Amino acid sequence: MKKMTNKTYYGAAIGLAILLSGCGGDDGTPGNPGEPGGPPAMDISTLQISFDEVAMQDGIAKVNYRITNQDDEPVVGVATSTFIAAQLLPQGYTNAGDSSQWQYFTSETCATSCPGEYLDHKNGNYSYTFSAAFNGMNEVSYEAGATQRIVVKVGGDSLPDGTQLPVTNQHFDWQAPENGQSTAPVYTRNIIKVASCNTCHNNLAFHRSRYNQVETCVTCHNADHVSNPDNIFPQMIHGKHLTGFPGSLANCQTCHTEDETLSEQLNWARVPTMETCGSCHTRIDFKAGEGHPTQANNANCVACHNADWTASVHNDGGNDKALAQFQPQISAASLSGDTVSFTVTLQNPSSGEIYTNSADKLSFISDLRVYANWGTSFDYATRSPKSIKLQEVTPLSGSAGSYSYQIAGVTVPMGSEMDKGTLAIQGKICASEGLLGDCSNEGNSEVPIKSSHQFFSSQSLSDSGRRVVVTNETCGSCHGDQQLNFHGSRNDLAGQCQICHNPNMVADATDNPSTATADFKHLIHSIHSGNREGYESTNYPGEIGNCSQCHAQDNGIATVALPLSAGVKPLAISGELYTSPTAAICSDCHDGDTTKNHMIQQGAVFMGTLSDATSGTESCTTCHGQGAPTDVLKVHPIE
């Protein structure tokens, strides 16, 4: 939290407020420039900018705005600000079929000097008058009926008393004649929010972290300001995501998420253009007629590529609709000896109906398997769980949509009979254009279902089992909701993968075995950090130290916190060697010799005996545990 400490500055501001209140009264609410707006903010962790109006005189714009903190208290004394002005030409204005286009006017910064007139009214209200008329700036003509945008960027420096200001840049859209007051614009271009970007990128910011809003980026990254067409915003963003994108490039709605507050949210499908489409379809030269019939301009694009067609080929092809018609669920389970007995119910979530036939009699099921492993408190008894294919076996009993099966040969270590196990279900269905179909029909394609897992005890199903570390939602923030399909159709990253990828996996005895094992936790860390062989070029899109991007919370505490759960076992290495649990986890990312030596000094064991690796000599929590001086929750940029 940033604190204002200059009592003299604060007192002067209060005195001015009292003096002015004697003339017009002060109810603590924002007034016009020069009128009191309440005591100035003392704590500043975020900044908000609210705009009053834009006044035009002889084509010169004067913008009035207010800066407040997170508690809506006025922030007084902001000395440095940047003002960006741009104009939006409507769709079709430049030529039939063209999308709406931003035109850059100017960017003016006030610091030690100011191009225009900058006024701090000492009550949270500010005014800025641009240095000249917009008309003709950057060789762009001012259109009175067009939507105008002003962006105000403040922060990254400090108030006169030394209070640090966080960076913010916020925008105001308006329209006005060359003389008169601004009114609300009749159209705009709001297609995507930075919140969508930040599901992968965390706090995305550019140009020395000064600009972090999409609405700001487009005011500069347009054809009237950048010299390279590849740096126009849509082309630039599409081009940068062509390699290393963690989801399906064909699904535009990974980024263009549905949001009713965005008036142009469907432009990705509704307004096809050569410029935007060509930024992904890079092998097409529209004007040369290479890879596509020759197109001189965008006038005819929508004739073939209407919104419905574009949407249908740039999403999952109706897969979600098909998946909504089939959901297998494990509705009962128990353990006797080494045999798991369980019941599977097949239903149609869309209609609420139960499929009365068993899996082996439903023609749209291509694959439906159930895996079983035991031991949720110690991360499973074996790396090779037993399984059966339901579409190939006759159920032992059942009717009306609920059928019973058994999996024999499950490893249950002596003394663990009171523990719990996990059943995971996966599979594929056959469908076309959102409808389930016979798998023998070549016109139908296979679609992986959303895998799931269910915990069970010796007597019944259980709501609790193995600890929750990551969820499908946290993984899906980048990769899409259970869209990563491994080994054909395994996509339940929250609980299915660990049934096989567990501490029973043995790593090669390399310099850093934790980046060579297939144990899930080490596998995922080493891939995302670029420390795993074959993944060195991984360009993690967010802040790699922000563990909560992937880690879930347990009772409000991120699961990355120390101490580790007792279920975390040492890293197994070929030659019957082991690395102690905390050191193995931390070295997934912190793999340098210096950090390794530090861990050893604190009791960590690298490539030692099982007895040494489980002796409990690690003292990591002394400094890095919850509430400790260098708590991992504090030293990592966790948000």
XYZ file of C-alpha atoms in Angstrom:
639
model
C 0.000 0.000 0.000
C 1.359 3.413 -0.943
C 1.136 6.120 1.705
C 0.947 9.895 1.431
C 3.296 11.320 4.045
C 3.593 15.041 3.376
C 1.485 16.597 6.166
C 2.173 20.112 4.888
C 0.889 19.291 1.430
C -2.150 17.581 2.902
C -2.857 20.524 5.227
C -2.633 23.010 2.391
C -5.121 21.023 0.384
C -7.515 20.824 3.354
C -7.140 24.536 3.938
C -7.992 25.282 0.333
C -11.030 22.998 0.590
C -12.248 24.795 3.738
C -11.696 28.211 2.158
C -13.641 27.254 -0.936
C -16.395 25.576 1.065
C -17.068 28.890 2.744
C -18.215 30.195 -0.613
C -20.199 27.320 -2.012
C -20.507 24.586 0.624
C -18.832 21.187 0.497
C -20.712 17.907 0.662
C -17.620 15.882 -0.209
C -18.749 15.110 -3.757
C -16.847 16.042 -6.922
C -17.630 19.521 -8.145
C -16.694 21.566 -11.171
C -13.040 22.537 -11.631
C -12.054 24.791 -8.771
C -14.733 23.514 -6.388
C -13.890 21.225 -3.443
C -14.044 17.456 -3.871
C -13.331 16.129 -0.372
C -10.065 15.481 1.527
C -7.247 14.194 -0.683
C -6.410 10.485 -0.750
C -3.923 9.218 1.809
C -3.640 5.617 0.534
C -3.171 5.015 -3.176
C -3.003 1.471 -4.571
C -5.061 2.033 -7.735
C -6.117 5.062 -9.737
C -9.426 5.754 -11.427
C -10.047 8.433 -14.026
C -13.583 9.702 -14.628
C -14.282 12.111 -17.470
C -16.649 15.049 -17.332
C -16.739 16.501 -20.828
C -14.704 17.760 -23.733
C -15.148 21.375 -24.759
C -14.199 22.406 -28.305
C -13.200 25.944 -29.220
C -12.001 26.635 -32.750
C -11.239 22.918 -33.092
C -9.065 22.809 -29.968
C -10.152 20.234 -27.377
C -10.203 20.817 -23.640
C -10.853 17.716 -21.528
C -11.984 17.840 -17.900
C -11.468 14.765 -15.756
C -11.090 13.573 -12.199
C -8.525 11.256 -10.619
C -9.429 9.238 -7.512
C -7.989 6.321 -5.580
C -9.510 2.911 -4.905
C -11.841 4.466 -2.317
C -13.058 7.231 -4.645
C -11.010 9.824 -2.768
C -9.489 12.650 -4.843
C -5.836 12.364 -5.804
C -4.197 15.786 -5.762
C -0.861 16.854 -7.214
C -0.455 14.646 -10.307
C 2.251 16.502 -12.205
C 2.974 14.210 -15.153
C 0.385 13.028 -17.646
C 0.152 11.904 -21.266
C -2.809 12.689 -23.498
C -3.492 10.712 -26.692
C -6.157 11.701 -29.213
C -7.571 9.565 -32.006
C -10.587 9.453 -34.305
C -12.685 6.474 -35.401
C -13.955 6.245 -38.961
C -17.093 4.075 -39.170
C -17.336 0.714 -40.863
C -17.475 1.087 -44.642
C -16.356 4.741 -44.566
C -13.087 4.209 -46.438
C -14.541 1.592 -48.797
C -17.365 -0.918 -48.859
C -16.504 -3.879 -46.665
C -13.774 -2.092 -44.717
C -13.900 -2.322 -40.954
C -14.041 0.753 -38.747
C -10.605 2.334 -38.426
C -8.841 4.407 -35.811
C -6.897 7.461 -36.937
C -4.128 8.850 -34.759
C -4.033 12.611 -34.116
C -1.401 13.239 -31.474
C 0.196 12.334 -28.161
C 1.120 15.164 -25.787
C 2.992 14.695 -22.515
C 3.142 17.156 -19.644
C 6.122 16.793 -17.295
C 8.617 19.601 -16.727
C 6.951 21.391 -19.633
C 3.663 21.005 -21.445
C 2.692 21.384 -25.157
C -0.800 22.523 -24.188
C -2.346 23.915 -21.002
C -2.469 21.585 -18.008
C -4.353 22.553 -14.839
C -4.471 20.788 -11.488
C -7.478 22.246 -9.645
C -6.124 20.877 -6.329
C -9.249 18.874 -5.530
C -8.878 15.806 -7.730
C -10.143 17.619 -10.817
C -7.856 18.312 -13.760
C -8.087 19.950 -17.171
C -5.992 19.707 -20.274
C -6.247 21.843 -23.393
C -4.444 20.416 -26.408
C -1.764 22.505 -28.091
C -3.651 22.941 -31.385
C -6.719 21.937 -33.317
C -6.972 18.269 -34.250
C -7.888 19.076 -37.838
C -4.770 18.529 -39.929
C -2.732 16.900 -37.156
C -0.849 13.906 -38.552
C -2.472 14.817 -41.894
C -5.850 13.608 -40.592
C -9.017 15.643 -41.113
C -11.222 16.153 -38.079
C -14.741 14.788 -38.694
C -17.299 16.390 -36.382
C -19.664 13.416 -36.691
C -16.985 10.831 -36.023
C -16.260 9.179 -32.695
C -13.275 10.777 -30.978
C -11.170 9.215 -28.247
C -8.957 10.751 -25.606
C -6.663 8.533 -23.527
C -5.159 9.886 -20.303
C -2.124 8.088 -18.915
C -0.868 8.894 -15.417
C 1.331 7.165 -12.869
C 4.709 5.506 -12.818
C 6.098 8.520 -10.942
C 5.252 10.140 -7.621
C 3.330 13.012 -6.064
C 5.298 16.022 -4.735
C 5.380 14.369 -1.293
C 6.980 11.200 -2.678
C 3.844 9.054 -2.806
C 4.280 6.537 -5.619
C 1.511 6.459 -8.218
C 0.507 3.207 -9.956
C 0.215 3.384 -13.725
C -3.186 3.713 -15.337
C -4.407 4.711 -18.772
C -8.089 5.215 -19.328
C -10.123 6.480 -22.247
C -13.129 8.643 -23.041
C -15.107 8.413 -26.296
C -17.105 11.421 -27.490
C -18.107 13.504 -30.491
C -18.433 17.248 -30.908
C -18.431 20.025 -33.521
C -15.363 22.257 -33.739
C -17.102 24.656 -31.369
C -19.252 23.309 -28.552
C -19.565 20.646 -25.872
C -19.079 16.933 -26.383
C -21.926 14.443 -26.536
C -22.034 10.648 -26.418
C -20.814 9.012 -29.652
C -23.313 7.236 -31.884
C -20.929 4.352 -32.661
C -17.692 2.889 -31.328
C -15.288 -0.024 -31.794
C -15.051 -2.133 -28.636
C -14.162 -5.655 -29.699
C -12.057 -7.172 -26.940
C -11.099 -6.425 -23.330
C -7.660 -6.674 -21.794
C -9.210 -8.966 -19.179
C -9.486 -11.577 -21.911
C -5.785 -11.167 -22.704
C -4.875 -11.342 -19.037
C -6.350 -14.793 -18.577
C -3.001 -15.889 -20.022
C -0.767 -12.834 -19.775
C -1.551 -11.628 -16.241
C -1.023 -7.849 -16.133
C -0.204 -7.237 -19.774
C 1.592 -3.924 -20.304
C 3.833 -2.454 -22.994
C 6.253 0.410 -23.634
C 7.978 0.187 -20.258
C 4.679 -0.884 -18.649
C 3.054 2.477 -19.322
C 0.139 1.182 -21.408
C -2.033 -1.748 -20.383
C -5.439 -1.292 -22.011
C -6.612 -2.454 -25.433
C -8.469 0.842 -25.861
C -5.139 2.612 -25.541
C -3.219 0.308 -27.873
C -5.554 0.869 -30.813
C -5.208 4.660 -30.639
C -1.570 4.339 -31.765
C -1.374 0.995 -33.532
C -3.335 2.023 -36.598
C -2.556 2.785 -40.248
C -2.247 6.511 -39.610
C 0.551 6.125 -37.066
C 2.623 2.976 -37.620
C 4.829 2.635 -40.687
C 4.732 -1.175 -40.816
C 1.270 -2.602 -41.652
C 2.126 -5.647 -39.538
C 2.011 -3.361 -36.490
C -1.618 -2.340 -37.000
C -3.345 -3.749 -33.942
C -5.436 -6.655 -35.372
C -2.651 -7.826 -37.675
C -0.026 -7.413 -34.960
C -1.924 -9.378 -32.317
C -2.939 -12.172 -34.665
C 0.601 -12.469 -35.998
C 2.167 -12.675 -32.553
C -0.146 -15.537 -31.566
C 0.501 -17.728 -34.609
C 3.306 -19.585 -32.826
C 3.208 -20.998 -29.320
C -0.495 -20.338 -28.809
C -1.670 -22.635 -25.980
C -5.144 -23.219 -27.428
C -6.760 -23.792 -30.802
C -5.987 -21.000 -33.288
C -9.145 -21.890 -35.177
C -11.314 -20.918 -32.211
C -11.429 -17.117 -32.384
C -13.533 -16.955 -29.246
C -10.570 -18.044 -27.146
C -9.725 -14.329 -27.173
C -12.907 -12.847 -28.611
C -14.946 -14.030 -25.661
C -18.662 -13.349 -25.494
C -19.250 -10.118 -23.603
C -22.491 -8.195 -24.001
C -20.795 -5.003 -22.796
C -18.710 -4.993 -25.982
C -20.895 -3.528 -28.702
C -18.761 -4.974 -31.514
C -17.913 -8.310 -29.881
C -19.010 -10.237 -32.985
C -16.916 -8.271 -35.486
C -14.485 -11.209 -35.741
C -17.247 -13.078 -37.597
C -19.366 -10.224 -38.889
C -16.740 -8.071 -40.633
C -14.244 -10.214 -42.590
C -11.430 -8.258 -44.272
C -8.289 -9.173 -46.188
C -6.151 -7.419 -43.621
C -7.500 -9.206 -40.567
C -8.079 -12.625 -42.119
C -4.714 -12.524 -43.882
C -2.915 -12.001 -40.588
C -3.734 -15.623 -39.675
C -4.144 -17.123 -43.148
C -0.627 -16.078 -44.084
C -0.378 -18.283 -47.188
C -3.069 -16.279 -48.930
C -2.332 -13.250 -51.087
C -5.782 -11.885 -51.801
C -4.793 -9.239 -54.312
C -2.495 -11.577 -56.223
C -5.084 -14.352 -56.200
C -2.781 -16.824 -54.456
C -4.646 -19.335 -52.290
C -7.909 -17.460 -52.816
C -9.787 -15.867 -55.734
C -8.405 -12.417 -56.525
C -9.891 -9.646 -54.394
C -9.112 -5.998 -55.109
C -10.706 -4.833 -51.860
C -12.997 -5.970 -49.034
C -16.282 -5.202 -50.781
C -17.136 -8.815 -51.639
C -15.762 -10.640 -48.591
C -19.042 -10.902 -46.745
C -20.814 -12.257 -49.848
C -19.201 -15.652 -49.221
C -17.956 -15.304 -45.671
C -21.106 -14.266 -43.864
C -21.217 -14.155 -40.090
C -22.794 -17.604 -39.638
C -20.318 -19.288 -41.967
C -17.327 -17.551 -40.417
C -18.463 -18.475 -36.915
C -19.079 -22.107 -37.861
C -15.556 -22.660 -39.244
C -13.798 -20.703 -36.498
C -15.084 -22.542 -33.480
C -15.319 -26.186 -32.525
C -17.546 -27.152 -35.459
C -20.489 -27.865 -33.171
C -18.523 -30.143 -30.867
C -19.738 -28.391 -27.717
C -23.315 -28.908 -28.852
C -22.668 -32.599 -29.404
C -20.864 -32.978 -26.080
C -23.843 -31.423 -24.313
C -25.875 -34.458 -25.386
C -23.737 -37.040 -23.609
C -22.359 -37.245 -20.092
C -21.144 -40.434 -18.393
C -21.113 -40.379 -14.616
C -19.873 -42.820 -12.008
C -22.809 -43.014 -9.638
C -21.580 -45.686 -7.187
C -18.318 -47.420 -6.280
C -16.780 -49.661 -3.612
C -13.669 -51.778 -3.055
C -13.445 -55.417 -2.007
C -9.962 -56.870 -1.850
C -8.313 -55.810 -5.097
C -11.569 -55.366 -7.045
C -13.432 -52.106 -7.625
C -17.155 -52.372 -8.300
C -18.795 -49.323 -9.828
C -21.916 -48.139 -11.596
C -21.966 -45.884 -14.647
C -24.940 -43.746 -15.621
C -25.175 -42.366 -19.160
C -27.350 -39.304 -19.603
C -28.195 -36.460 -21.957
C -27.626 -33.210 -20.026
C -29.384 -31.175 -22.708
C -32.674 -32.985 -22.341
C -32.221 -34.522 -18.897
C -32.943 -37.962 -20.323
C -31.101 -41.141 -19.354
C -29.747 -43.368 -22.110
C -31.390 -46.722 -21.396
C -28.808 -48.793 -23.287
C -25.366 -49.630 -21.923
C -22.225 -48.259 -23.560
C -21.616 -51.371 -25.677
C -24.988 -50.848 -27.403
C -24.787 -47.102 -28.144
C -23.553 -46.627 -31.712
C -22.272 -43.064 -31.149
C -19.719 -44.170 -28.537
C -16.308 -44.728 -30.074
C -14.384 -45.149 -26.837
C -15.366 -45.120 -23.173
C -12.833 -46.219 -20.547
C -12.604 -46.233 -16.777
C -9.278 -46.294 -14.902
C -8.772 -47.126 -11.229
C -5.885 -46.427 -8.841
C -5.687 -46.580 -5.056
C -4.111 -44.347 -2.433
C -5.096 -40.688 -2.531
C -3.178 -39.731 0.615
C 0.115 -41.018 -0.778
C -0.298 -40.223 -4.480
C -1.304 -43.672 -5.670
C 0.017 -47.190 -5.351
C 1.140 -47.738 -8.939
C 1.986 -45.885 -12.137
C -0.044 -48.428 -14.141
C -3.704 -48.264 -13.109
C -6.108 -50.987 -14.193
C -8.817 -50.137 -16.713
C -11.648 -51.491 -18.829
C -13.273 -50.360 -22.097
C -16.996 -50.113 -21.490
C -17.851 -50.164 -25.203
C -16.234 -53.620 -25.459
C -17.670 -55.348 -22.390
C -21.115 -56.415 -21.281
C -22.086 -54.903 -17.919
C -22.441 -57.300 -14.995
C -25.909 -55.977 -14.232
C -28.113 -52.931 -14.531
C -30.950 -51.379 -16.482
C -32.575 -48.062 -17.341
C -29.295 -46.286 -17.936
C -27.335 -47.448 -14.872
C -24.988 -50.364 -15.394
C -22.467 -52.054 -13.109
C -18.892 -53.144 -13.863
C -15.782 -54.339 -12.063
C -12.062 -53.677 -12.369
C -9.900 -56.392 -10.800
C -6.232 -56.393 -9.897
C -6.065 -52.964 -8.274
C -2.949 -52.570 -6.122
C -3.911 -51.922 -2.487
C -0.823 -51.784 -0.247
C -1.198 -53.467 3.107
C -2.348 -51.011 5.749
C -3.937 -48.599 3.268
C -7.358 -50.254 3.138
C -8.931 -47.273 4.911
C -7.538 -44.838 2.346
C -9.376 -43.882 -0.835
C -9.023 -44.391 -4.554
C -9.843 -42.635 -7.787
C -11.869 -43.679 -10.817
C -11.307 -41.668 -14.005
C -13.553 -41.845 -17.042
C -12.599 -40.779 -20.563
C -13.735 -41.414 -24.101
C -14.793 -40.260 -27.549
C -18.145 -39.884 -29.219
C -18.997 -39.572 -32.903
C -20.775 -36.489 -34.188
C -21.274 -34.152 -37.107
C -22.414 -30.524 -36.990
C -23.428 -30.802 -33.366
C -25.411 -34.037 -33.646
C -24.419 -37.452 -32.313
C -24.080 -40.098 -35.013
C -23.166 -43.698 -35.749
C -19.401 -44.254 -35.527
C -19.559 -46.528 -38.584
C -20.574 -43.521 -40.678
C -17.430 -41.948 -42.145
C -19.208 -38.596 -42.223
C -19.059 -38.427 -38.448
C -15.875 -37.417 -36.644
C -14.592 -38.450 -33.231
C -14.915 -35.887 -30.451
C -13.184 -36.387 -27.066
C -15.581 -36.037 -24.165
C -14.660 -34.037 -21.085
C -12.890 -36.521 -18.846
C -13.720 -36.615 -15.150
C -12.670 -38.342 -11.956
C -14.443 -39.553 -8.860
C -13.025 -40.510 -5.461
C -14.236 -43.585 -3.600
C -13.632 -45.458 -0.369
C -13.989 -49.162 0.310
C -17.704 -48.604 0.859
C -18.941 -45.758 -1.339
C -18.197 -42.704 -3.417
C -16.514 -39.794 -1.654
C -16.492 -36.051 -2.182
C -12.921 -35.867 -0.919
C -9.787 -37.687 -1.933
C -6.461 -36.600 -3.335
C -5.561 -32.984 -2.591
C -6.661 -30.393 -5.171
C -3.648 -28.533 -6.552
C -4.773 -27.308 -9.966
C -8.209 -27.215 -11.546
C -9.482 -27.542 -15.081
C -10.583 -23.924 -14.788
C -7.104 -22.620 -13.957
C -5.528 -24.649 -16.760
C -8.368 -23.643 -19.052
C -7.664 -19.935 -18.557
C -4.983 -20.394 -21.226
C -5.614 -23.770 -22.797
C -9.399 -23.734 -23.011
C -11.811 -25.704 -20.862
C -10.472 -29.294 -21.005
C -9.235 -28.747 -24.555
C -5.822 -30.352 -24.026
C -6.300 -33.956 -25.089
C -3.415 -36.236 -24.185
C -3.076 -39.898 -25.159
C -6.147 -39.528 -27.327
C -8.810 -38.256 -24.960
C -7.445 -37.535 -21.495
C -8.169 -33.920 -20.618
C -9.047 -33.865 -16.910
C -5.885 -32.092 -15.757
C -7.326 -31.608 -12.291
C -7.366 -35.269 -11.320
C -7.027 -37.758 -14.144
C -3.416 -37.224 -15.272
C -2.015 -37.856 -11.782
C -3.444 -41.395 -11.717
C -0.567 -42.417 -14.007
C 1.825 -39.457 -13.747
C 2.626 -39.893 -10.065
C 5.721 -40.404 -7.868
C 5.999 -44.004 -9.077
C 7.479 -42.536 -12.243
C 11.292 -42.755 -12.210
C 13.460 -39.971 -13.640
C 16.723 -40.393 -15.492
C 19.789 -39.541 -13.427
C 20.588 -36.288 -15.209
C 21.957 -33.005 -13.860
C 18.406 -32.001 -12.967
C 16.226 -35.122 -12.732
C 13.129 -33.113 -11.784
C 12.991 -31.874 -15.388
C 13.229 -35.423 -16.734
C 10.547 -37.215 -14.736
C 6.969 -37.725 -15.907
C 5.601 -37.217 -12.378
C 2.828 -34.704 -13.055
C 3.910 -31.845 -10.814
C 7.494 -31.870 -12.093
C 6.386 -32.479 -15.666
C 4.121 -29.419 -15.697
C 6.598 -27.114 -13.920
C 9.478 -28.007 -16.225
C 7.389 -27.624 -19.389
C 6.021 -24.208 -18.464
C 9.385 -22.900 -17.265
C 11.145 -24.045 -20.433
C 13.523 -26.254 -18.423
C 12.412 -29.542 -19.956
C 14.205 -31.076 -22.915
C 12.240 -30.331 -26.050
C 10.431 -27.389 -24.451
C 13.318 -24.938 -24.181
C 11.585 -22.501 -26.539
C 8.403 -22.376 -24.454
C 7.449 -18.738 -24.105
C 5.196 -18.682 -21.084
C 2.702 -15.865 -21.754
C 2.234 -14.717 -18.160
C 4.426 -13.980 -15.184
C 6.161 -17.323 -14.588
C 6.396 -16.600 -10.868
C 2.660 -16.040 -10.502
C 1.905 -19.511 -9.189
C -1.806 -18.787 -8.777
C -2.153 -18.671 -12.565
C -2.315 -22.486 -12.318
C -2.475 -23.352 -8.621
C -5.852 -23.497 -6.927
C -6.567 -22.378 -3.378
C -7.134 -24.508 -0.315
C -9.193 -22.705 2.343
C -8.145 -19.380 0.804
C -4.416 -20.233 0.658
C -2.688 -20.935 -2.664
C -1.625 -24.572 -2.884
C 1.921 -23.438 -3.674
C 2.364 -22.443 -0.017
C 4.828 -24.239 2.249
C 4.876 -26.615 3.976
C 4.047 -29.110 1.257
C 1.267 -31.617 1.764
C 2.369 -34.889 3.337
C 1.194 -36.530 0.123
C 4.121 -35.042 -1.797
C 6.771 -37.731 -2.044
C 10.483 -37.542 -2.904
C 11.475 -37.513 -6.553
C 12.410 -41.042 -7.657
C 15.535 -41.304 -9.826
C 16.993 -44.302 -11.607
C 19.530 -46.235 -9.531
C 17.248 -46.105 -6.481
C 18.141 -42.487 -5.802
C 15.832 -39.770 -4.492
C 15.601 -35.997 -4.093
C 13.774 -34.656 -1.041
C 10.249 -33.324 -1.772
C 10.560 -29.535 -1.383
C 13.929 -29.357 -3.124
C 12.558 -31.422 -6.011
C 9.600 -29.071 -6.455
C 11.544 -25.822 -6.179
C 14.338 -26.979 -8.482
C 11.811 -27.477 -11.285
C 12.183 -23.732 -11.854
C 15.054 -22.685 -9.563
C 17.612 -24.993 -11.143
C 20.881 -23.051 -10.827
C 23.902 -24.251 -8.869
C 23.588 -21.376 -6.392
C 20.005 -22.209 -5.449
C 20.816 -25.920 -5.323
C 23.662 -25.273 -2.906
C 21.370 -23.091 -0.815
C 18.842 -25.923 -0.586
C 21.535 -28.407 0.408
C 22.706 -26.063 3.164
C 19.147 -26.048 4.477
C 18.930 -29.831 4.666
C 17.785 -30.754 1.164
C 18.923 -34.049 -0.328
C 19.706 -34.400 -4.036
C 20.060 -37.899 -5.476
C 20.464 -39.592 -2.099
C 18.959 -42.657 -0.499
C 15.241 -42.941 0.197
C 16.010 -42.864 3.916
C 17.926 -39.593 3.576
C 15.325 -38.013 1.272
C 12.524 -38.758 3.749
C 14.413 -37.974 6.951
C 12.767 -34.556 7.288
C 15.989 -32.547 7.341
C 14.646 -29.915 4.914
C 14.211 -26.656 6.824
C 12.696 -24.659 3.947
C 9.614 -23.624 5.904
C 11.724 -21.752 8.473
C 12.232 -18.924 5.992
C 9.785 -19.745 3.218
C 6.751 -21.076 5.101
C 3.499 -19.197 5.580
C 4.115 -16.025 7.559
C 7.906 -16.434 7.462
C 10.195 -13.562 6.341
C 10.509 -14.901 2.773
C 7.187 -16.707 2.517
C 6.864 -18.138 -1.015
C 3.478 -16.451 -1.186
C 5.246 -13.098 -0.715
C 8.410 -13.475 -2.766
C 6.570 -14.826 -5.802
C 4.507 -12.243 -7.726
C 1.294 -14.075 -6.878
C -1.956 -12.351 -7.781
